[in-house]
XYZ file of C-alpha atoms in Angstrom:
690
model
C 38.061 -128.964 35.783
C 39.181 -130.864 38.875
C 40.095 -134.550 39.154
C 37.274 -137.127 38.906
C 36.333 -139.585 41.695
C 33.839 -142.467 41.459
C 31.960 -143.646 44.586
C 30.280 -147.009 45.160
C 29.465 -146.582 48.856
C 26.539 -146.086 51.177
C 24.686 -142.831 50.287
C 25.323 -141.426 53.781
C 29.099 -141.627 53.294
C 28.859 -140.004 49.859
C 26.825 -137.128 51.332
C 29.265 -136.714 54.220
C 32.258 -136.611 51.859
C 30.730 -133.921 49.655
C 32.080 -130.775 51.434
C 35.589 -132.253 51.837
C 35.785 -133.250 48.171
C 34.473 -129.863 47.051
C 37.186 -128.166 49.107
C 39.858 -129.942 47.040
C 38.024 -129.145 43.779
C 37.379 -132.889 43.334
C 34.478 -133.813 41.039
C 32.699 -137.013 42.043
C 29.944 -139.295 40.804
C 28.111 -141.808 43.005
C 26.761 -145.108 41.633
C 24.000 -147.354 42.935
C 25.317 -150.540 41.331
C 28.686 -152.160 40.660
C 27.931 -152.616 36.937
C 27.300 -148.892 36.457
C 30.591 -148.076 38.172
C 32.538 -150.456 35.892
C 30.878 -149.048 32.758
C 31.663 -145.472 33.828
C 35.361 -146.248 34.376
C 35.627 -147.779 30.899
C 33.949 -144.806 29.207
C 35.397 -141.968 31.310
C 38.480 -142.874 33.421
C 38.770 -141.431 36.951
C 41.814 -140.983 39.193
C 40.181 -142.918 42.101
C 37.330 -145.388 42.579
C 36.163 -145.628 46.223
C 34.359 -148.953 46.797
C 32.615 -150.353 49.896
C 33.342 -154.108 49.768
C 30.220 -154.883 51.838
C 27.918 -153.822 48.961
C 26.546 -156.419 46.477
C 28.850 -157.067 43.514
C 31.653 -154.919 44.959
C 34.242 -157.717 45.180
C 33.805 -158.778 41.534
C 33.892 -155.151 40.360
C 37.176 -154.501 42.183
C 38.714 -157.546 40.478
C 37.538 -156.221 37.095
C 38.917 -152.740 37.805
C 42.296 -154.205 38.757
C 42.388 -156.140 35.465
C 41.856 -153.034 33.301
C 44.579 -151.681 31.022
C 47.003 -149.260 32.746
C 45.527 -146.323 30.806
C 42.065 -146.991 32.294
C 43.000 -148.434 35.690
C 42.105 -146.018 38.551
C 43.568 -145.966 42.055
C 41.342 -148.126 44.279
C 40.112 -147.089 47.718
C 38.636 -150.147 49.448
C 36.428 -149.826 52.547
C 35.997 -152.921 54.746
C 36.315 -154.093 58.358
C 39.601 -155.886 57.661
C 42.245 -155.388 55.009
C 41.424 -157.765 52.104
C 44.187 -160.298 51.474
C 43.598 -160.451 47.731
C 44.863 -156.863 47.282
C 48.362 -157.673 48.544
C 50.778 -156.729 45.796
C 48.309 -154.324 44.183
C 50.274 -151.077 43.947
C 47.153 -149.089 43.074
C 45.027 -150.186 46.078
C 44.511 -148.440 49.450
C 42.476 -149.818 52.362
C 40.253 -147.780 54.717
C 38.774 -149.445 57.799
C 34.989 -149.520 58.058
C 33.111 -147.536 59.262
C 34.989 -144.737 57.445
C 34.718 -141.180 58.780
C 34.067 -138.561 56.041
C 36.553 -136.023 57.443
C 39.393 -138.575 57.721
C 38.544 -140.097 54.353
C 38.416 -136.671 52.687
C 41.829 -135.798 54.118
C 43.311 -139.103 52.878
C 41.827 -138.564 49.415
C 43.397 -135.091 49.365
C 46.824 -136.537 50.201
C 46.349 -139.254 47.562
C 45.488 -136.565 45.015
C 48.751 -134.767 45.820
C 50.589 -138.070 45.371
C 48.856 -138.698 42.030
C 49.712 -135.171 40.846
C 53.352 -135.627 41.871
C 53.383 -139.036 40.160
C 51.926 -137.437 37.031
C 54.643 -134.795 37.023
C 57.259 -137.511 37.427
C 55.741 -139.392 34.461
C 55.755 -136.204 32.386
C 59.419 -135.719 33.262
C 60.151 -139.331 32.303
C 58.313 -138.839 29.001
C 60.371 -135.736 28.282
C 63.573 -137.579 29.126
C 62.430 -140.500 26.918
C 61.885 -138.046 24.087
C 65.371 -136.649 24.680
C 66.734 -140.218 24.579
C 64.874 -140.910 21.326
C 66.295 -137.693 19.895
C 69.788 -138.704 21.033
C 69.428 -142.159 19.469
C 68.183 -140.586 16.243
C 71.170 -138.230 16.257
C 73.450 -141.190 16.924
C 71.888 -143.041 14.009
C 72.413 -140.033 11.767
C 75.998 -139.707 12.955
C 76.568 -143.399 12.290
C 75.198 -143.035 8.764
C 77.275 -139.904 8.309
C 80.356 -141.762 9.553
C 79.754 -144.624 7.137
C 79.227 -142.196 4.279
C 82.293 -140.242 5.323
C 84.325 -143.451 5.483
C 83.311 -144.312 1.929
C 84.065 -140.795 0.692
C 87.455 -140.738 2.391
C 88.324 -144.195 1.040
C 87.348 -143.250 -2.499
C 89.068 -139.886 -2.336
C 92.200 -141.346 -0.774
C 92.449 -143.908 -3.553
C 92.049 -141.139 -6.130
C 94.697 -139.039 -4.441
C 97.033 -142.035 -4.203
C 96.685 -142.567 -7.954
C 97.256 -138.861 -8.589
C 100.265 -138.991 -6.297
C 101.757 -141.928 -8.196
C 101.119 -140.147 -11.480
C 102.734 -136.960 -10.190
C 105.692 -138.919 -8.860
C 106.076 -140.591 -12.243
C 105.811 -137.301 -14.110
C 107.819 -135.180 -11.721
C 109.866 -137.444 -9.482
C 111.145 -135.710 -6.393
C 108.920 -132.665 -6.838
C 108.219 -130.939 -3.536
C 104.827 -129.915 -4.855
C 103.448 -133.462 -4.502
C 103.148 -133.435 -0.713
C 101.702 -129.924 -0.711
C 99.113 -130.875 -3.314
C 97.943 -133.993 -1.437
C 97.760 -132.184 1.882
C 95.964 -129.179 0.432
C 93.430 -131.319 -1.411
C 92.701 -133.433 1.674
C 92.382 -130.483 4.014
C 90.358 -128.199 1.772
C 88.129 -130.740 0.018
C 87.453 -133.162 2.802
C 88.135 -131.937 6.316
C 87.845 -128.200 6.879
C 84.364 -128.016 5.356
C 82.928 -130.482 7.909
C 80.870 -129.082 10.859
C 82.111 -131.665 13.388
C 85.551 -132.609 14.650
C 87.257 -135.221 12.418
C 90.700 -136.777 12.724
C 92.676 -139.686 11.266
C 95.386 -141.660 13.067
C 98.021 -143.868 11.458
C 98.639 -147.427 12.751
C 101.179 -146.026 15.250
C 98.484 -143.778 16.786
C 99.812 -140.480 15.421
C 97.452 -137.866 14.004
C 98.014 -137.493 10.260
C 94.814 -135.608 9.359
C 92.542 -133.271 11.350
C 90.030 -130.601 10.459
C 89.615 -127.093 11.786
C 86.837 -128.096 14.240
C 89.077 -130.697 15.869
C 91.930 -128.208 16.290
C 89.558 -125.688 17.868
C 88.232 -128.368 20.233
C 91.760 -129.081 21.512
C 92.734 -125.411 21.444
C 95.832 -126.097 19.354
C 97.168 -125.216 15.902
C 97.430 -127.859 13.202
C 101.218 -127.974 13.382
C 100.872 -128.778 17.118
C 98.648 -131.781 16.331
C 99.927 -133.384 13.121
C 102.414 -136.188 13.671
C 101.720 -136.393 17.409
C 99.952 -139.019 19.499
C 97.122 -138.267 21.937
C 99.459 -138.961 24.850
C 101.066 -135.586 24.142
C 97.733 -133.822 23.542
C 95.721 -135.047 26.569
C 96.466 -135.632 30.233
C 97.853 -139.030 31.232
C 94.559 -140.585 32.372
C 92.579 -139.345 29.349
C 95.316 -140.450 26.935
C 95.329 -143.935 28.477
C 91.553 -144.229 28.140
C 91.760 -142.983 24.550
C 94.332 -145.653 23.690
C 92.041 -148.298 25.230
C 89.031 -147.234 23.117
C 91.274 -147.068 20.019
C 92.075 -150.750 20.475
C 88.415 -151.628 21.006
C 87.396 -149.744 17.854
C 90.081 -151.394 15.723
C 88.891 -154.818 16.916
C 85.254 -154.027 16.069
C 84.327 -154.015 12.353
C 81.508 -151.497 12.882
C 83.588 -149.295 15.141
C 82.805 -147.833 18.548
C 80.436 -145.052 19.689
C 80.399 -143.702 23.247
C 80.067 -140.676 25.520
C 82.862 -139.376 27.729
C 83.930 -136.352 29.748
C 87.259 -134.624 29.085
C 89.036 -131.574 30.482
C 89.993 -129.504 27.435
C 91.175 -125.881 27.354
C 90.482 -125.625 31.082
C 86.851 -126.713 30.650
C 85.041 -129.908 31.524
C 83.312 -130.971 28.298
C 80.758 -133.696 27.601
C 81.546 -135.394 24.270
C 79.892 -137.908 21.957
C 82.580 -139.806 20.037
C 82.861 -142.332 17.228
C 85.906 -144.395 16.188
C 86.138 -146.699 13.149
C 88.856 -148.861 11.559
C 89.866 -147.316 8.241
C 91.550 -149.566 5.701
C 93.652 -148.182 2.857
C 94.200 -150.531 -0.048
C 97.707 -151.841 -0.175
C 98.471 -151.157 3.488
C 98.608 -154.089 5.935
C 97.334 -152.233 9.004
C 94.184 -150.189 9.571
C 94.171 -146.487 10.269
C 91.678 -145.049 12.794
C 89.025 -142.542 11.712
C 87.369 -140.608 14.545
C 84.757 -137.898 15.020
C 83.836 -135.827 18.105
C 80.590 -133.964 18.850
C 80.355 -131.694 21.916
C 77.093 -132.231 23.873
C 77.929 -130.295 27.075
C 74.983 -127.880 26.888
C 72.552 -130.691 26.070
C 73.686 -132.668 29.128
C 73.408 -129.627 31.383
C 69.906 -128.885 30.163
C 68.863 -132.496 30.818
C 70.240 -132.297 34.357
C 68.617 -128.922 35.002
C 65.283 -130.180 33.697
C 65.421 -133.143 36.058
C 66.377 -130.958 39.047
C 63.663 -128.403 38.274
C 60.936 -131.021 37.965
C 61.977 -132.725 41.201
C 62.040 -129.405 43.082
C 58.667 -128.443 41.647
C 57.096 -131.713 42.797
C 58.791 -131.428 46.199
C 57.685 -127.813 46.606
C 54.082 -128.604 45.691
C 53.948 -131.516 48.124
C 55.644 -129.517 50.911
C 53.237 -126.629 50.409
C 50.179 -128.866 50.570
C 51.330 -130.705 53.678
C 52.338 -127.476 55.448
C 48.996 -125.868 54.621
C 47.038 -128.794 56.104
C 49.346 -128.821 59.131
C 48.684 -125.097 59.625
C 44.972 -125.763 60.144
C 45.665 -128.472 62.731
C 48.173 -126.207 64.468
C 45.629 -123.376 64.594
C 43.062 -125.634 66.285
C 45.687 -126.828 68.784
C 46.738 -123.277 69.738
C 43.124 -122.168 70.166
C 42.361 -125.123 72.444
C 45.499 -124.495 74.517
C 44.280 -120.948 75.126
C 40.926 -122.367 76.221
C 42.703 -124.742 78.631
C 44.550 -121.775 80.163
C 41.334 -119.805 80.453
C 39.557 -122.734 82.146
C 42.369 -123.273 84.685
C 43.522 -119.811 85.819
C 44.383 -121.042 89.335
C 46.290 -124.200 88.377
C 50.013 -123.293 88.007
C 51.027 -126.707 86.656
C 48.347 -126.718 83.970
C 49.253 -123.151 82.975
C 52.950 -124.045 82.776
C 52.250 -127.125 80.651
C 49.983 -125.114 78.354
C 52.543 -122.296 78.005
C 55.305 -124.735 77.067
C 53.065 -126.394 74.494
C 52.059 -122.984 73.136
C 55.715 -122.036 72.749
C 56.324 -125.236 70.769
C 53.252 -124.473 68.672
C 54.530 -120.991 67.826
C 57.874 -122.471 66.789
C 55.994 -124.928 64.598
C 54.126 -121.951 63.131
C 57.429 -120.342 62.108
C 58.638 -123.621 60.624
C 55.426 -123.983 58.612
C 55.852 -120.441 57.325
C 59.362 -121.287 56.117
C 58.131 -124.454 54.360
C 55.392 -122.461 52.639
C 57.931 -119.846 51.551
C 60.100 -122.614 50.073
C 57.169 -124.158 48.194
C 56.135 -121.023 46.275
C 55.680 -122.020 42.636
C 53.198 -119.403 41.420
C 53.506 -117.320 38.280
C 55.128 -113.912 38.650
C 52.672 -111.365 40.072
C 53.691 -107.731 40.467
C 52.492 -105.943 43.589
C 53.789 -103.562 46.221
C 56.317 -105.435 48.341
C 57.872 -104.393 51.646
C 61.339 -105.858 51.108
C 62.134 -105.729 54.837
C 59.324 -108.247 55.448
C 60.615 -110.506 52.666
C 64.117 -110.242 54.155
C 62.796 -111.154 57.610
C 61.018 -114.172 56.127
C 64.129 -115.299 54.251
C 66.338 -114.758 57.303
C 64.711 -117.678 59.149
C 65.580 -120.073 56.342
C 69.054 -118.575 55.914
C 69.906 -118.802 59.606
C 68.668 -122.408 59.881
C 70.757 -123.610 56.948
C 73.982 -121.725 57.772
C 76.930 -122.885 59.884
C 76.935 -121.476 63.431
C 80.418 -119.995 62.948
C 78.923 -117.542 60.428
C 77.396 -114.361 61.888
C 74.493 -112.856 59.915
C 73.364 -109.293 60.677
C 70.479 -107.276 59.211
C 70.630 -103.481 58.874
C 67.464 -101.530 58.002
C 68.323 -97.961 56.972
C 65.279 -97.251 54.800
C 62.013 -96.403 56.612
C 59.785 -97.522 53.727
C 61.634 -100.175 51.661
C 58.749 -100.731 49.254
C 59.143 -101.787 45.594
C 56.865 -103.052 42.849
C 57.691 -106.710 42.344
C 56.972 -110.373 42.893
C 57.627 -111.244 46.569
C 58.537 -114.862 45.803
C 61.126 -113.825 43.205
C 62.621 -111.155 45.479
C 62.766 -113.857 48.172
C 64.675 -116.046 45.708
C 67.198 -113.257 44.979
C 67.912 -112.794 48.698
C 68.228 -116.544 49.305
C 70.608 -117.002 46.367
C 72.948 -114.116 47.183
C 73.063 -114.971 50.881
C 73.520 -118.668 50.122
C 76.530 -117.849 47.929
C 78.036 -115.737 50.709
C 77.522 -118.541 53.239
C 79.114 -121.037 50.827
C 82.182 -118.812 50.545
C 82.516 -118.830 54.355
C 81.679 -122.494 55.010
C 85.258 -123.581 55.760
C 86.576 -120.545 57.633
C 83.489 -118.909 59.173
C 82.979 -115.169 59.065
C 80.331 -112.486 58.797
C 77.483 -111.668 56.397
C 75.723 -108.281 56.466
C 72.353 -107.666 54.792
C 71.755 -103.934 54.300
C 68.597 -102.155 53.104
C 68.952 -98.433 52.367
C 67.551 -95.728 50.113
C 69.791 -94.755 47.184
C 69.394 -91.811 44.816
C 70.761 -92.159 41.275
C 71.405 -88.984 39.274
C 72.127 -88.553 35.579
C 75.828 -88.118 36.413
C 76.151 -91.454 38.248
C 77.845 -94.368 36.510
C 74.768 -96.452 37.383
C 72.712 -94.174 35.106
C 74.017 -96.204 32.158
C 71.925 -99.142 33.393
C 69.164 -97.468 35.433
C 66.970 -94.418 35.021
C 67.749 -91.566 37.464
C 65.506 -91.679 40.526
C 65.043 -93.162 43.992
C 66.072 -96.785 44.462
C 66.194 -99.383 47.209
C 69.726 -100.729 47.602
C 70.082 -104.238 49.020
C 73.717 -105.041 49.803
C 74.883 -108.558 50.672
C 78.451 -108.408 51.995
C 80.809 -111.073 53.300
C 84.405 -111.146 54.520
C 85.220 -114.367 52.670
C 88.089 -115.193 50.297
C 86.741 -113.050 47.445
C 86.300 -113.822 43.742
C 89.205 -114.377 41.358
C 89.370 -111.373 38.942
C 89.871 -113.824 36.054
C 86.393 -115.301 36.493
C 84.584 -112.106 37.568
C 83.342 -111.294 34.013
C 81.671 -114.728 33.808
C 79.827 -114.999 37.137
C 76.441 -114.076 35.598
C 76.814 -116.500 32.669
C 74.333 -119.418 32.599
C 75.870 -122.687 33.837
C 79.069 -121.007 35.040
C 79.893 -122.177 38.556
C 82.883 -122.649 40.830
C 80.953 -125.327 42.751
C 81.070 -129.043 42.103
C 78.040 -130.730 40.517
C 76.596 -131.776 43.899
C 76.899 -128.247 45.316
C 75.066 -126.205 42.700
C 73.675 -126.038 39.174
C 75.509 -122.940 37.959
C 72.206 -121.163 37.208
C 71.858 -119.082 40.390
C 73.351 -115.711 39.473
C 72.070 -115.828 35.897
C 68.543 -116.343 37.273
C 69.063 -113.492 39.772
C 70.114 -111.201 36.918
C 67.043 -112.190 34.897
C 64.702 -111.541 37.846
C 66.178 -108.099 38.498
C 66.012 -107.127 34.828
C 62.316 -108.078 34.764
C 61.859 -105.823 37.821
C 63.661 -102.892 36.081
C 66.511 -103.292 38.542
C 70.239 -103.978 38.393
C 72.985 -105.877 40.223
C 76.672 -105.083 40.737
C 79.486 -107.113 42.256
C 82.690 -105.879 43.884
C 85.250 -108.299 45.271
C 88.790 -108.227 46.624
C 90.821 -111.400 47.054
C 91.372 -112.121 50.730
C 88.915 -109.430 51.901
C 85.461 -110.390 50.703
C 82.634 -109.679 48.275
C 79.734 -107.221 48.002
C 76.673 -107.802 45.805
C 74.533 -104.671 45.344
C 70.930 -104.967 44.173
C 69.052 -101.858 43.009
C 65.243 -101.819 42.680
C 63.043 -98.755 41.986
C 61.350 -97.456 45.130
C 57.602 -96.797 44.949
C 55.244 -94.758 47.104
C 54.629 -97.105 50.012
C 50.878 -97.523 50.345
C 51.603 -100.450 52.668
C 53.333 -98.190 55.197
C 49.890 -96.945 56.305
C 47.535 -99.593 54.916
C 43.803 -98.956 55.046
C 43.338 -102.358 56.667
C 42.803 -102.208 60.408
C 45.905 -101.296 62.440
C 45.736 -102.990 65.832
C 47.640 -102.948 69.088
C 47.938 -106.294 70.795
C 46.183 -106.482 74.116
C 42.973 -107.625 75.754
C 39.704 -107.000 73.935
C 37.919 -103.865 74.998
C 35.016 -104.403 77.349
C 32.967 -102.214 74.986
C 33.210 -104.889 72.286
C 31.954 -107.726 74.492
C 28.429 -108.886 73.776
C 28.817 -108.168 70.067
C 27.294 -110.709 67.703
C 29.847 -112.394 65.426
C 29.301 -114.519 62.313
C 32.161 -117.064 62.165
C 32.901 -119.089 58.989
C 35.505 -121.856 58.595
C 35.208 -125.198 56.804
C 37.646 -126.866 59.248
C 35.413 -128.176 62.044
C 38.241 -128.390 64.612
C 39.148 -124.721 64.061
C 35.501 -123.620 63.962
C 34.639 -125.276 67.284
C 37.750 -123.964 69.062
C 37.263 -120.386 67.814
C 33.587 -120.485 68.761
C 34.441 -121.565 72.320
C 37.207 -118.949 72.610
C 35.046 -116.048 71.405
C 32.103 -117.188 73.526
C 34.340 -117.296 76.605
C 35.280 -113.665 75.885
C 31.635 -112.605 76.015
C 30.758 -112.562 72.318
C 27.615 -114.087 70.812
C 28.788 -116.390 68.033
C 26.947 -118.003 65.120
C 29.309 -120.442 63.431
C 29.106 -122.068 59.987
C 31.330 -124.586 58.212
C 29.643 -123.846 54.874
C 30.221 -120.403 53.338
C 27.009 -120.479 51.277
C 24.935 -121.299 54.369
C 26.682 -118.452 56.218
C 25.830 -116.019 53.409
C 22.160 -117.066 53.456
C 22.057 -116.577 57.245
C 23.562 -113.102 56.971
C 21.277 -111.970 54.132
C 18.292 -112.939 56.271
C 19.584 -111.046 59.353
C 22.046 -108.520 57.911
C 21.805 -105.899 60.679
C 21.884 -108.332 63.608
C 25.621 -109.013 63.197
C 28.323 -106.642 64.396
C 31.270 -108.384 62.719
C 32.194 -111.314 60.436
C 35.314 -113.504 60.755
C 36.097 -115.878 57.884
C 38.791 -118.228 56.630
C 39.998 -117.654 53.052
C 40.388 -121.198 51.683
C 36.917 -122.781 51.615
C 34.799 -124.740 49.113
C 31.908 -123.043 47.305
C 32.783 -119.438 48.269
C 36.280 -118.334 49.277
C 36.786 -115.761 52.013
C 37.310 -113.019 49.408
C 34.118 -113.950 47.567
C 32.159 -114.098 50.821
C 33.491 -110.689 51.931
C 32.440 -109.163 48.599
C 28.916 -110.550 48.920
C 28.559 -109.478 52.582
C 29.805 -105.907 52.094
C 27.655 -105.554 48.989
C 24.630 -106.228 51.199
C 25.933 -104.002 54.038
C 28.769 -101.698 53.051
C 30.031 -100.688 56.513
C 30.170 -104.264 57.865
C 33.547 -105.057 59.532
C 34.998 -108.251 58.013
C 38.157 -110.015 59.239
C 39.793 -112.501 56.865
C 42.510 -114.947 57.882
C 44.638 -117.325 55.861
C 47.612 -119.628 56.294
C 48.867 -119.466 52.722
C 47.059 -118.310 49.600
C 48.659 -116.923 46.483
C 45.640 -114.790 45.547
C 45.120 -113.226 48.988
C 47.028 -109.980 49.541
C 46.288 -106.853 51.548
C 45.230 -105.129 48.320
C 42.829 -107.913 47.292
C 41.400 -108.137 50.836
C 40.786 -104.370 50.895
C 39.196 -104.481 47.443
C 36.828 -107.240 48.611
C 35.680 -105.068 51.532
C 37.665 -106.635 54.385
C 38.901 -104.405 57.209
C 41.663 -106.728 58.504
C 43.784 -109.584 57.213
C 45.370 -111.901 59.802
C 47.881 -114.747 59.366
C 46.840 -118.240 60.423
C 47.391 -119.584 63.044
C 46.239 -116.378 64.769
C 47.555 -115.572 68.222
C 44.732 -114.986 70.710
C 45.843 -111.476 71.712
C 46.023 -110.340 68.082
C 42.566 -111.725 67.288
C 40.882 -110.122 70.293
C 42.584 -106.753 69.875
C 41.647 -106.686 66.179
C 38.008 -107.301 67.083
C 38.137 -104.553 69.705
C 39.734 -102.176 67.212
C 36.975 -102.762 64.672
C 34.186 -102.419 67.259
C 35.206 -99.305 69.264
C 31.695 -97.939 69.737
C 29.814 -100.992 70.973
C 27.864 -98.873 73.469
C 26.297 -96.942 70.588
C 25.238 -100.076 68.718
C 21.559 -101.010 68.990
């Protein structure tokens, strides 16, 4: 079910908003009185209440809505001639100037819905982080209790051992077994059995007790730790900080608990530490009892969760904005073509229009890149032409790469088709190429992207990881500094990275490996210091049905004169696009019936099914999508030519368009020459019609 909107407006505005709200899957209820609106909000909260302040009781109702609890309080859309002063400081209120236009208002509500969804995701992320914080505090509480219990146990046991020591000294003065007995009892009974790192320092700061976990944390043997201070175990800065926290802990009766980052055994570790003063009866100065818990993985997961949620929200918002922009761009390009057609003898007008068209086509490419970035759909396996995915990724790669880096593409496979998820294959290409560009960022260089067919036999070394057969090999090569052989075995490990924290998450290659394994593929890496690196991706080739798709194959050019005069049913819910396409097709000699409602278009066709030569429809529409409309039309008349177009839709592929009965699938915004030549291609025998 979609989000819920409440309306307290003039009935005419509610009726006008209906198609725009339905397009965004927004459910809405309209109320005739302010009291009914207020009661509805209290019983069934909505994301937005749209109120016309000129209606009776509206002002008082808005005040009541603002005063509701946060869990019930909706966003408020207020319609009036001037912005009401009393809403200043209301974070949930938006003002729309009266009289409000349904199309503009519907667009603004759509953007607000995206904002609310992004805000909801941010709140969910905050809730998850709050839960993590609660878990951390609970763990800290448990550790504190454990530390207190441990302190009591150590105190009691130490007293017992001291008494035993005195007794042993009395019974066997000078026996060398005394020290061994005390040390063995302490180590075996108290320290080595503990699952966290524990140590004890004497008043001079030297380690006199430590368990196995603590030794493993430092990467040293016990004889390298006992009797030594931290200044000889840690680097100078870390040792100084440790001495500072020792002093703080000794001055605090309840001890000290804190998080810190240390470089140990060549690794950067996140640690949770506790330090407590430890008094031994009969001694004038306190010892220091400490414990250490490594929380590196927990911290990394928290950071990754935050980054993933932010990127998801950003991608969703970017995709929505780019999709709306695509529709406006389409209308602009169509109208520019009409301007050119209306002024064939005006060189200045033609030049201005051509320059604007060129800018529009560049904007089209930019929108395509934004939409590629924003892909967040679940994995869907289909036939993918990897050369097209590589071309799409190349635009993003080239834009984000230093100009002193040359990037070349080499296509050596005529049909580079695999079964896979295009968005995930896109991610693999972006990651591998991004790593190569990062390696060259300081010195410049060259990156080569190679697609070629590769046959694997049972005798090949690759047969250990892949079944013998035909594969597509994607090679990403660079002439950078290469990878250190010491770290080569770890490059596919999660969280391993040679980049700093602000340059990468350390998840890239591990994600690439996971994607390729889910696609029954494989990846290899070869690198030589000072010469460069090659990443080789292998994916099973499939019979390329897309090489000769059953959808219409067209040659760009002017529409055939034979197709002129044909009757076309045009369907698009965007009025600007619908009007511009109608004018363009009419100027080319076609007879056009246009509809902004897909259900109305279907009713028209069913009543005059054999009067229409061709149908052109957008994909993303309320009520019936383009696919659903094509299915209904071709069910009524099987041979009907249907052209679908779309800017970005996860469900619309060449296979799904063909299955629905469409004969052509075009990308939006459509270039005029491609549209007209597609129509001509689908109507080659116009002279025989009728």
